[in-house]
Amino acid sequence: MKQENIWKKSVMTGFMLLCLLPAGGCFGLAFAEEAEQAQEYIFPESDGEYLTEEELAGLPLQVIAYGKYEIFARRGMLFQSEELQNYFSGQNWYFGFIEEEEFPDSLLNEIETANLQLLGEQEEALSEGGYQTDQEGFAYDLIEAYLAGEEISEAGPAENTGEVPEGREAGEEETDQTEPESEAVAETESETVTGAETEAESET
C-alpha cells in the first residue's frame, strides 16, 4: 500500500511539473494553439471586440474586404464567389453550411454587426463599389503575407483589379513602341539616296 501511494505521488508530481513547463507543458500547448489560431484569422477578435479606424488604417483593400467576409465565414456562410469560397475552405477553422442567400443576420452579434459596418465603410473609401471578387488571375499572396506578419505598404502589392491597359490584350506584355535612333537615321538616309537616284535618272 505504501509503495502504491509513493507511485501515485510520483505520477502526480511529474504531471504537475510538466504542466508548469512554459513551452512543452499544458499551458505551453494552450498558448501555442491560441497563437496558431490567431494567425489563421485576419482579425482574430472581430467576433468579440470592436475594431477601430486606427487598426484598419493603411491596410490594403483586399485585406479589409477579406476581414469583412471572414465575419460571415465564422458563422458558416457558403460563398457564391469562387475566390472567397476557395480561400475560406482552406482555413482549418472554417465550416460552411449556410447558403449565402439564406444567411440570417440574426446569427451575427452586436459587435460583429458594428465591425461589418466599419469594414464596409473602409472598403468603400478605398475603392468605390468595394473589392471586386473573382477577377481574372485573383491571388491570395497579399492575404498570406499579412497573416505571416510581413510588413505591407498602404497600397500593398498590385491590387487585383482585373483591368488591362488600353490597347493591349490580357496576358500580352507591354513592348517599347519607339524605334532605336540609329535605325531611324539609317532609314532616313536610305530614302534620301533613293530619291536622289530617281531624280538623276529622270533628268537623263
Coordinates of N, CA and C in Angstrom, one line a residue:
M1 N 0.8 -1.2 0.0 CA 0.0 0.0 0.0 C 0.9 1.2 0.0
K2 N 1.9 1.2 0.8 CA 2.8 2.3 0.9 C 3.5 2.6 -0.4
Q3 N 4.0 1.6 -1.1 CA 4.6 1.7 -2.4 C 3.7 2.3 -3.4
E4 N 2.4 1.9 -3.3 CA 1.4 2.4 -4.3 C 1.2 3.8 -4.1
N5 N 1.1 4.3 -2.9 CA 1.0 5.8 -2.6 C 2.1 6.6 -3.1
I6 N 3.3 6.0 -2.9 CA 4.5 6.7 -3.4 C 4.5 6.8 -4.9
W7 N 4.1 5.7 -5.6 CA 4.0 5.7 -7.0 C 3.0 6.8 -7.5
K8 N 1.8 6.9 -6.8 CA 0.8 7.9 -7.2 C 1.3 9.3 -7.0
K9 N 2.0 9.5 -5.9 CA 2.6 10.8 -5.7 C 3.6 11.2 -6.7
S10 N 4.4 10.2 -7.2 CA 5.4 10.5 -8.2 C 4.8 10.9 -9.5
V11 N 3.7 10.1 -9.9 CA 3.0 10.4 -11.1 C 2.4 11.8 -11.1
M12 N 1.7 12.2 -10.0 CA 1.1 13.5 -9.9 C 2.1 14.6 -9.9
T13 N 3.3 14.4 -9.2 CA 4.3 15.4 -9.2 C 4.9 15.6 -10.6
G14 N 5.1 14.5 -11.3 CA 5.6 14.6 -12.7 C 4.6 15.3 -13.6
F15 N 3.3 15.1 -13.4 CA 2.3 15.7 -14.3 C 2.3 17.2 -14.0
M16 N 2.4 17.6 -12.7 CA 2.3 19.0 -12.3 C 3.5 19.7 -12.9
L17 N 4.7 19.1 -12.8 CA 5.9 19.7 -13.4 C 5.8 19.9 -14.9
L18 N 5.2 18.9 -15.6 CA 5.0 19.0 -17.0 C 4.1 20.2 -17.4
C19 N 3.1 20.4 -16.6 CA 2.1 21.5 -16.9 C 2.8 22.8 -16.6
L20 N 3.8 22.9 -15.8 CA 4.4 24.2 -15.4 C 5.4 24.6 -16.5
L21 N 5.8 23.7 -17.3 CA 6.8 24.0 -18.3 C 6.2 25.0 -19.3
P22 N 6.9 26.1 -19.6 CA 6.4 27.2 -20.4 C 6.1 26.8 -21.8
A23 N 6.9 25.9 -22.4 CA 6.8 25.6 -23.8 C 6.2 24.3 -24.1
G24 N 6.5 23.3 -23.3 CA 6.1 21.9 -23.6 C 5.0 21.4 -22.8
G25 N 4.6 22.1 -21.8 CA 3.6 21.5 -20.9 C 2.2 22.0 -21.3
C26 N 1.2 21.8 -20.4 CA -0.2 22.1 -20.7 C -0.4 23.5 -21.1
F27 N 0.2 24.4 -20.2 CA 0.0 25.8 -20.5 C 0.7 26.2 -21.8
G28 N 1.9 25.7 -22.0 CA 2.6 26.0 -23.2 C 1.9 25.6 -24.4
L29 N 1.3 24.4 -24.4 CA 0.5 23.9 -25.6 C -0.7 24.8 -25.8
A30 N -1.4 25.2 -24.7 CA -2.5 26.0 -24.8 C -2.2 27.4 -25.5
F31 N -1.1 28.0 -25.0 CA -0.7 29.2 -25.6 C -0.3 29.1 -27.1
A32 N 0.4 28.0 -27.4 CA 0.8 27.7 -28.8 C -0.4 27.6 -29.7
E33 N -1.4 26.9 -29.2 CA -2.6 26.7 -30.0 C -3.3 28.0 -30.2
E34 N -3.3 28.8 -29.2 CA -4.0 30.1 -29.3 C -3.3 31.0 -30.3
A35 N -2.0 31.0 -30.2 CA -1.2 31.8 -31.2 C -1.4 31.4 -32.6
E36 N -1.4 30.0 -32.8 CA -1.6 29.5 -34.1 C -3.0 29.9 -34.7
Q37 N -4.0 29.8 -33.8 CA -5.3 30.1 -34.2 C -5.4 31.6 -34.6
A38 N -4.7 32.5 -33.8 CA -4.8 33.9 -34.1 C -4.2 34.2 -35.5
Q39 N -3.2 33.5 -35.9 CA -2.5 33.7 -37.2 C -3.4 33.3 -38.3
E40 N -4.4 32.4 -38.1 CA -5.3 32.0 -39.1 C -6.4 33.0 -39.5
Y41 N -6.6 33.9 -38.6 CA -7.7 34.9 -38.8 C -7.0 36.2 -39.2
I42 N -7.7 37.0 -40.0 CA -7.3 38.3 -40.4 C -7.5 39.2 -39.2
F43 N -8.7 39.2 -38.6 CA -9.0 39.9 -37.4 C -9.4 38.9 -36.4
P44 N -8.5 38.4 -35.6 CA -8.9 37.3 -34.7 C -10.0 37.6 -33.7
E45 N -10.1 38.8 -33.3 CA -11.1 39.1 -32.2 C -12.3 39.9 -32.8
S46 N -12.6 39.8 -34.1 CA -13.6 40.6 -34.7 C -15.0 40.1 -34.3
D47 N -15.1 38.9 -33.7 CA -16.4 38.4 -33.2 C -16.7 38.8 -31.7
G48 N -15.7 39.4 -31.1 CA -15.9 39.8 -29.7 C -15.3 41.1 -29.3
E49 N -14.6 41.8 -30.2 CA -14.1 43.1 -29.8 C -14.3 44.1 -31.0
Y50 N -14.6 45.3 -30.7 CA -14.9 46.3 -31.7 C -13.5 46.7 -32.4
L51 N -13.6 46.7 -33.7 CA -12.4 47.2 -34.5 C -12.4 48.7 -34.5
T52 N -11.3 49.3 -34.7 CA -11.2 50.7 -34.8 C -10.6 51.2 -36.1
E53 N -10.8 52.5 -36.4 CA -10.3 53.0 -37.7 C -8.8 53.0 -37.6
E54 N -8.2 53.2 -36.4 CA -6.7 53.1 -36.3 C -6.2 51.8 -36.7
E55 N -6.9 50.7 -36.3 CA -6.4 49.3 -36.7 C -6.5 49.1 -38.2
L56 N -7.4 49.7 -38.8 CA -7.6 49.5 -40.2 C -6.8 50.4 -41.1
A57 N -6.3 51.5 -40.5 CA -5.6 52.5 -41.3 C -4.4 51.9 -42.0
G58 N -4.2 52.1 -43.3 CA -3.1 51.7 -44.0 C -3.2 50.3 -44.6
L59 N -4.3 49.5 -44.2 CA -4.4 48.2 -44.8 C -4.9 48.2 -46.2
P60 N -4.4 47.3 -47.0 CA -4.8 47.2 -48.4 C -6.3 46.8 -48.5
L61 N -6.9 47.1 -49.7 CA -8.3 46.9 -49.9 C -8.6 45.4 -49.8
Q62 N -7.8 44.5 -50.3 CA -8.1 43.1 -50.2 C -8.2 42.6 -48.8
V63 N -7.3 43.0 -47.9 CA -7.2 42.6 -46.5 C -8.5 43.1 -45.8
I64 N -8.9 44.3 -46.1 CA -10.1 44.9 -45.5 C -11.3 44.0 -45.9
A65 N -11.4 43.8 -47.2 CA -12.6 43.0 -47.7 C -12.6 41.6 -47.1
Y66 N -11.5 40.9 -47.1 CA -11.4 39.6 -46.6 C -11.8 39.5 -45.1
G67 N -11.3 40.6 -44.4 CA -11.7 40.7 -43.0 C -13.2 40.8 -42.8
K68 N -13.8 41.5 -43.7 CA -15.3 41.6 -43.6 C -16.0 40.3 -43.9
Y69 N -15.5 39.6 -44.9 CA -16.1 38.3 -45.3 C -15.8 37.2 -44.2
E70 N -14.7 37.4 -43.5 CA -14.3 36.5 -42.5 C -15.3 36.4 -41.4
I71 N -16.0 37.5 -41.1 CA -17.0 37.5 -40.1 C -18.2 36.6 -40.5
F72 N -18.6 36.6 -41.7 CA -19.6 35.8 -42.2 C -19.1 34.3 -42.2
A73 N -17.9 34.1 -42.6 CA -17.3 32.8 -42.7 C -17.3 32.1 -41.3
R74 N -17.0 32.8 -40.3 CA -17.0 32.3 -38.9 C -18.4 31.7 -38.6
R75 N -19.4 32.3 -39.1 CA -20.8 31.8 -38.8 C -21.3 30.8 -39.8
G76 N -20.4 30.4 -40.7 CA -20.8 29.2 -41.6 C -21.4 29.6 -42.9
M77 N -21.1 30.8 -43.4 CA -21.7 31.1 -44.7 C -20.9 30.4 -45.8
L78 N -21.7 29.9 -46.8 CA -21.2 29.4 -48.1 C -21.2 30.5 -49.1
F79 N -20.0 30.8 -49.7 CA -20.0 31.9 -50.6 C -20.2 31.5 -52.0
Q80 N -20.9 32.4 -52.7 CA -21.1 32.2 -54.1 C -19.9 32.5 -54.9
S81 N -19.1 33.4 -54.4 CA -17.8 33.7 -55.0 C -16.8 32.6 -55.0
E82 N -16.3 32.2 -56.1 CA -15.3 31.1 -56.2 C -14.0 31.5 -55.4
E83 N -13.6 32.8 -55.6 CA -12.4 33.3 -54.9 C -12.6 33.2 -53.4
L84 N -13.7 33.6 -52.8 CA -13.9 33.6 -51.4 C -14.1 32.2 -50.9
Q85 N -14.8 31.4 -51.6 CA -15.1 30.0 -51.1 C -13.8 29.2 -51.1
N86 N -13.0 29.3 -52.1 CA -11.7 28.6 -52.2 C -10.8 29.0 -51.0
Y87 N -10.8 30.3 -50.7 CA -9.9 30.8 -49.7 C -10.4 30.3 -48.3
F88 N -11.6 30.4 -48.0 CA -12.1 30.1 -46.6 C -12.1 28.5 -46.5
S89 N -12.3 27.8 -47.6 CA -12.3 26.4 -47.5 C -10.9 25.9 -47.1
G90 N -9.9 26.7 -47.3 CA -8.6 26.3 -47.0 C -8.2 26.6 -45.6
Q91 N -9.1 27.2 -44.8 CA -8.8 27.6 -43.4 C -9.3 26.4 -42.5
N92 N -8.5 26.1 -41.5 CA -8.8 24.9 -40.7 C -10.0 25.2 -39.8
W93 N -10.3 26.4 -39.5 CA -11.5 26.7 -38.6 C -12.8 26.8 -39.4
Y94 N -12.8 26.8 -40.7 CA -14.0 27.1 -41.5 C -14.9 25.9 -41.7
F95 N -16.2 26.1 -41.4 CA -17.1 25.0 -41.8 C -18.4 25.7 -42.3
G96 N -18.5 25.7 -43.6 CA -19.6 26.4 -44.3 C -20.8 25.4 -44.4
F97 N -22.0 26.0 -44.0 CA -23.2 25.1 -44.1 C -24.5 25.9 -44.5
I98 N -24.3 27.3 -44.6 CA -25.5 28.1 -44.9 C -25.3 28.8 -46.2
E99 N -26.2 28.6 -47.2 CA -26.0 29.3 -48.4 C -26.1 30.8 -48.3
E100 N -25.3 31.5 -49.1 CA -25.2 33.0 -48.9 C -26.5 33.7 -48.9
E101 N -27.4 33.3 -49.8 CA -28.7 34.0 -50.0 C -29.7 33.6 -48.8
E102 N -29.3 32.6 -48.1 CA -30.2 32.2 -47.0 C -29.6 32.5 -45.6
F103 N -28.5 33.2 -45.6 CA -27.8 33.5 -44.3 C -28.6 34.5 -43.5
P104 N -29.0 34.2 -42.3 CA -29.8 35.1 -41.5 C -28.9 36.1 -40.7
D105 N -29.2 37.4 -40.7 CA -28.4 38.4 -40.0 C -28.5 38.2 -38.5
S106 N -29.5 37.4 -38.1 CA -29.7 37.2 -36.6 C -28.6 36.3 -36.0
L107 N -27.8 35.7 -36.9 CA -26.6 34.9 -36.4 C -25.5 35.8 -35.9
L108 N -25.5 37.0 -36.4 CA -24.4 38.0 -36.0 C -24.7 38.7 -34.7
N109 N -23.7 38.8 -33.9 CA -23.9 39.6 -32.6 C -23.7 41.1 -32.9
E110 N -23.9 41.8 -31.9 CA -23.9 43.3 -32.0 C -22.5 43.8 -32.4
I111 N -21.5 43.2 -31.9 CA -20.1 43.5 -32.2 C -19.8 43.2 -33.6
E112 N -20.2 42.0 -34.1 CA -19.9 41.6 -35.5 C -20.6 42.6 -36.4
T113 N -21.8 43.0 -36.1 CA -22.6 43.9 -37.0 C -21.9 45.2 -37.1
A114 N -21.4 45.7 -36.0 CA -20.7 47.0 -36.0 C -19.4 46.9 -36.7
N115 N -18.7 45.8 -36.6 CA -17.4 45.6 -37.3 C -17.7 45.5 -38.8
L116 N -18.7 44.9 -39.2 CA -19.1 44.7 -40.6 C -19.3 46.1 -41.2
Q117 N -20.0 47.0 -40.5 CA -20.3 48.3 -41.0 C -19.0 49.1 -41.1
L118 N -18.1 49.0 -40.1 CA -16.9 49.8 -40.2 C -16.0 49.3 -41.4
L119 N -15.9 48.0 -41.5 CA -15.1 47.4 -42.6 C -15.7 47.8 -44.0
G120 N -17.0 47.7 -44.0 CA -17.7 48.1 -45.3 C -17.4 49.6 -45.7
E121 N -17.4 50.4 -44.7 CA -17.2 51.9 -44.9 C -15.7 52.1 -45.4
Q122 N -14.8 51.4 -44.7 CA -13.4 51.5 -45.1 C -13.1 50.9 -46.5
E123 N -13.8 49.9 -46.8 CA -13.6 49.2 -48.1 C -14.1 50.2 -49.2
E124 N -15.3 50.8 -49.0 CA -15.8 51.8 -49.9 C -14.9 53.0 -50.1
A125 N -14.3 53.4 -49.0 CA -13.5 54.6 -49.0 C -12.2 54.3 -49.8
L126 N -11.7 53.1 -49.8 CA -10.5 52.7 -50.6 C -10.8 52.5 -52.1
S127 N -12.0 52.0 -52.4 CA -12.4 51.8 -53.8 C -13.9 51.9 -53.9
E128 N -14.4 52.7 -54.8 CA -15.8 52.9 -55.0 C -16.4 51.6 -55.5
G129 N -17.4 51.1 -54.8 CA -18.0 49.8 -55.1 C -17.4 48.6 -54.4
G130 N -16.3 48.9 -53.6 CA -15.6 47.9 -52.8 C -14.7 46.9 -53.7
Y131 N -14.2 45.9 -53.0 CA -13.3 45.0 -53.6 C -14.1 44.1 -54.5
Q132 N -13.7 43.9 -55.8 CA -14.4 43.1 -56.8 C -13.8 41.7 -56.8
T133 N -14.6 40.7 -56.4 CA -14.1 39.3 -56.3 C -14.1 38.7 -57.7
D134 N -13.4 37.5 -57.8 CA -13.5 36.7 -59.0 C -12.9 37.3 -60.2
Q135 N -12.1 38.3 -60.0 CA -11.4 38.9 -61.2 C -10.4 37.9 -61.7
E136 N -10.1 38.0 -63.0 CA -9.2 37.1 -63.7 C -7.8 37.2 -63.0
G137 N -7.3 36.0 -62.6 CA -6.0 36.0 -62.0 C -5.9 36.4 -60.6
F138 N -7.1 36.2 -59.9 CA -7.1 36.6 -58.5 C -6.1 35.7 -57.7
A139 N -5.5 36.3 -56.6 CA -4.5 35.6 -55.9 C -4.6 35.9 -54.4
Y140 N -4.0 35.1 -53.5 CA -4.0 35.3 -52.1 C -2.7 35.7 -51.5
D141 N -1.8 36.2 -52.3 CA -0.4 36.5 -51.9 C -0.4 37.6 -50.8
L142 N -1.3 38.6 -51.0 CA -1.3 39.7 -50.1 C -1.9 39.3 -48.7
I143 N -2.9 38.4 -48.7 CA -3.5 37.9 -47.5 C -2.5 37.1 -46.8
E144 N -1.9 36.2 -47.5 CA -0.9 35.3 -46.8 C 0.3 36.1 -46.2
A145 N 0.7 37.1 -46.9 CA 1.8 38.0 -46.3 C 1.3 38.7 -45.1
Y146 N 0.1 39.1 -45.1 CA -0.5 39.8 -43.9 C -0.6 38.8 -42.7
L147 N -1.1 37.6 -43.0 CA -1.2 36.6 -41.9 C 0.2 36.2 -41.4
A148 N 1.2 36.2 -42.2 CA 2.5 35.8 -41.8 C 3.2 36.9 -41.1
G149 N 2.6 38.0 -40.9 CA 3.1 39.1 -40.2 C 4.1 40.0 -40.9
E150 N 4.2 39.8 -42.3 CA 5.1 40.6 -43.1 C 4.6 42.0 -43.2
E151 N 5.5 42.9 -43.3 CA 5.2 44.3 -43.4 C 4.7 44.6 -44.8
I152 N 3.5 45.2 -44.9 CA 3.0 45.5 -46.2 C 2.7 47.0 -46.2
S153 N 2.9 47.6 -47.4 CA 2.6 49.1 -47.5 C 1.2 49.4 -47.6
E154 N 0.8 50.6 -47.5 CA -0.6 51.0 -47.6 C -1.3 50.5 -48.8
A155 N -0.6 50.6 -50.0 CA -1.1 50.1 -51.2 C -0.9 48.6 -51.4
G156 N 0.1 48.1 -50.7 CA 0.4 46.7 -50.9 C 0.9 46.3 -52.3
P157 N 1.0 45.0 -52.6 CA 1.3 44.6 -53.9 C 0.2 45.1 -54.9
A158 N 0.4 45.0 -56.2 CA -0.6 45.5 -57.1 C -1.9 44.8 -56.8
E159 N -2.9 45.7 -56.6 CA -4.2 45.2 -56.3 C -4.8 44.4 -57.5
N160 N -5.7 43.4 -57.1 CA -6.3 42.6 -58.1 C -7.5 43.3 -58.7
T161 N -7.3 44.1 -59.7 CA -8.5 44.9 -60.3 C -9.0 44.2 -61.5
G162 N -8.1 43.4 -62.2 CA -8.6 42.7 -63.4 C -8.5 43.6 -64.6
E163 N -8.0 44.9 -64.4 CA -8.0 45.8 -65.5 C -6.8 45.5 -66.4
V164 N -7.0 45.7 -67.7 CA -5.9 45.5 -68.7 C -5.7 46.9 -69.4
P165 N -4.4 47.3 -69.5 CA -4.1 48.6 -70.1 C -4.8 48.7 -71.5
E166 N -5.3 49.9 -71.9 CA -6.0 50.1 -73.1 C -5.1 49.8 -74.3
G167 N -5.6 49.1 -75.3 CA -4.9 48.8 -76.5 C -4.0 47.6 -76.4
R168 N -4.2 46.8 -75.3 CA -3.4 45.6 -75.1 C -4.3 44.5 -74.6
E169 N -4.1 43.3 -75.2 CA -4.9 42.2 -74.8 C -4.4 41.6 -73.5
A170 N -5.3 40.9 -72.8 CA -4.9 40.3 -71.5 C -3.8 39.3 -71.7
G171 N -2.8 39.4 -70.9 CA -1.6 38.5 -71.0 C -0.5 38.9 -71.9
E172 N -0.9 40.0 -72.7 CA 0.1 40.5 -73.6 C 1.1 41.4 -72.9
E173 N 2.4 41.2 -73.2 CA 3.4 42.0 -72.5 C 3.5 43.3 -73.2
E174 N 3.8 44.4 -72.4 CA 4.0 45.7 -72.9 C 5.3 45.8 -73.6
T175 N 5.4 46.4 -74.8 CA 6.6 46.5 -75.6 C 6.9 47.9 -75.9
D176 N 8.2 48.2 -76.1 CA 8.6 49.6 -76.4 C 8.2 49.9 -77.9
Q177 N 7.4 50.9 -78.1 CA 6.9 51.2 -79.4 C 7.9 52.2 -80.2
T178 N 8.9 52.7 -79.6 CA 9.8 53.6 -80.2 C 10.9 52.9 -80.9
E179 N 11.3 53.3 -82.1 CA 12.4 52.6 -82.8 C 13.7 53.1 -82.3
P180 N 14.7 52.3 -82.3 CA 16.1 52.8 -81.9 C 16.5 53.9 -82.8
E181 N 17.2 54.9 -82.3 CA 17.5 56.1 -83.0 C 18.4 55.8 -84.2
S182 N 19.3 54.8 -84.1 CA 20.2 54.5 -85.2 C 19.4 54.0 -86.4
E183 N 18.4 53.1 -86.1 CA 17.6 52.5 -87.2 C 16.9 53.6 -87.9
A184 N 16.3 54.6 -87.2 CA 15.5 55.6 -87.8 C 16.4 56.5 -88.7
V185 N 17.6 56.8 -88.2 CA 18.5 57.6 -89.0 C 18.9 56.9 -90.3
A186 N 19.2 55.6 -90.2 CA 19.6 54.8 -91.3 C 18.5 54.8 -92.4
E187 N 17.3 54.6 -91.9 CA 16.1 54.6 -92.8 C 16.0 55.9 -93.5
T188 N 16.2 57.0 -92.9 CA 16.0 58.3 -93.5 C 17.1 58.5 -94.5
E189 N 18.3 58.1 -94.2 CA 19.4 58.3 -95.2 C 19.2 57.4 -96.5
S190 N 18.6 56.2 -96.2 CA 18.3 55.3 -97.4 C 17.3 56.0 -98.3
E191 N 16.3 56.6 -97.7 CA 15.2 57.2 -98.5 C 15.8 58.4 -99.3
T192 N 16.7 59.1 -98.7 CA 17.3 60.3 -99.3 C 18.1 59.9 -100.6
V193 N 18.9 58.8 -100.4 CA 19.7 58.3 -101.5 C 18.9 57.8 -102.7
T194 N 17.8 57.1 -102.3 CA 16.9 56.5 -103.3 C 16.2 57.7 -104.1
G195 N 15.8 58.7 -103.4 CA 15.2 59.8 -104.0 C 16.1 60.6 -105.0
A196 N 17.4 60.7 -104.6 CA 18.4 61.4 -105.4 C 18.7 60.6 -106.7
E197 N 18.7 59.2 -106.6 CA 19.0 58.4 -107.8 C 17.8 58.5 -108.8
T198 N 16.6 58.5 -108.2 CA 15.4 58.6 -109.1 C 15.4 59.9 -109.8
E199 N 15.8 61.0 -109.2 CA 15.8 62.3 -109.8 C 16.8 62.4 -110.9
A200 N 18.0 61.8 -110.7 CA 19.1 61.8 -111.7 C 18.6 61.0 -112.9
E201 N 18.0 59.9 -112.8 CA 17.5 59.1 -113.9 C 16.5 59.9 -114.7
S202 N 15.6 60.6 -114.1 CA 14.6 61.3 -114.8 C 15.2 62.5 -115.6
E203 N 16.3 63.1 -115.2 CA 17.0 64.2 -115.9 C 17.7 63.7 -117.1
T204 N 18.2 62.4 -117.1 CA 18.9 61.9 -118.3 C 17.9 61.3 -119.3

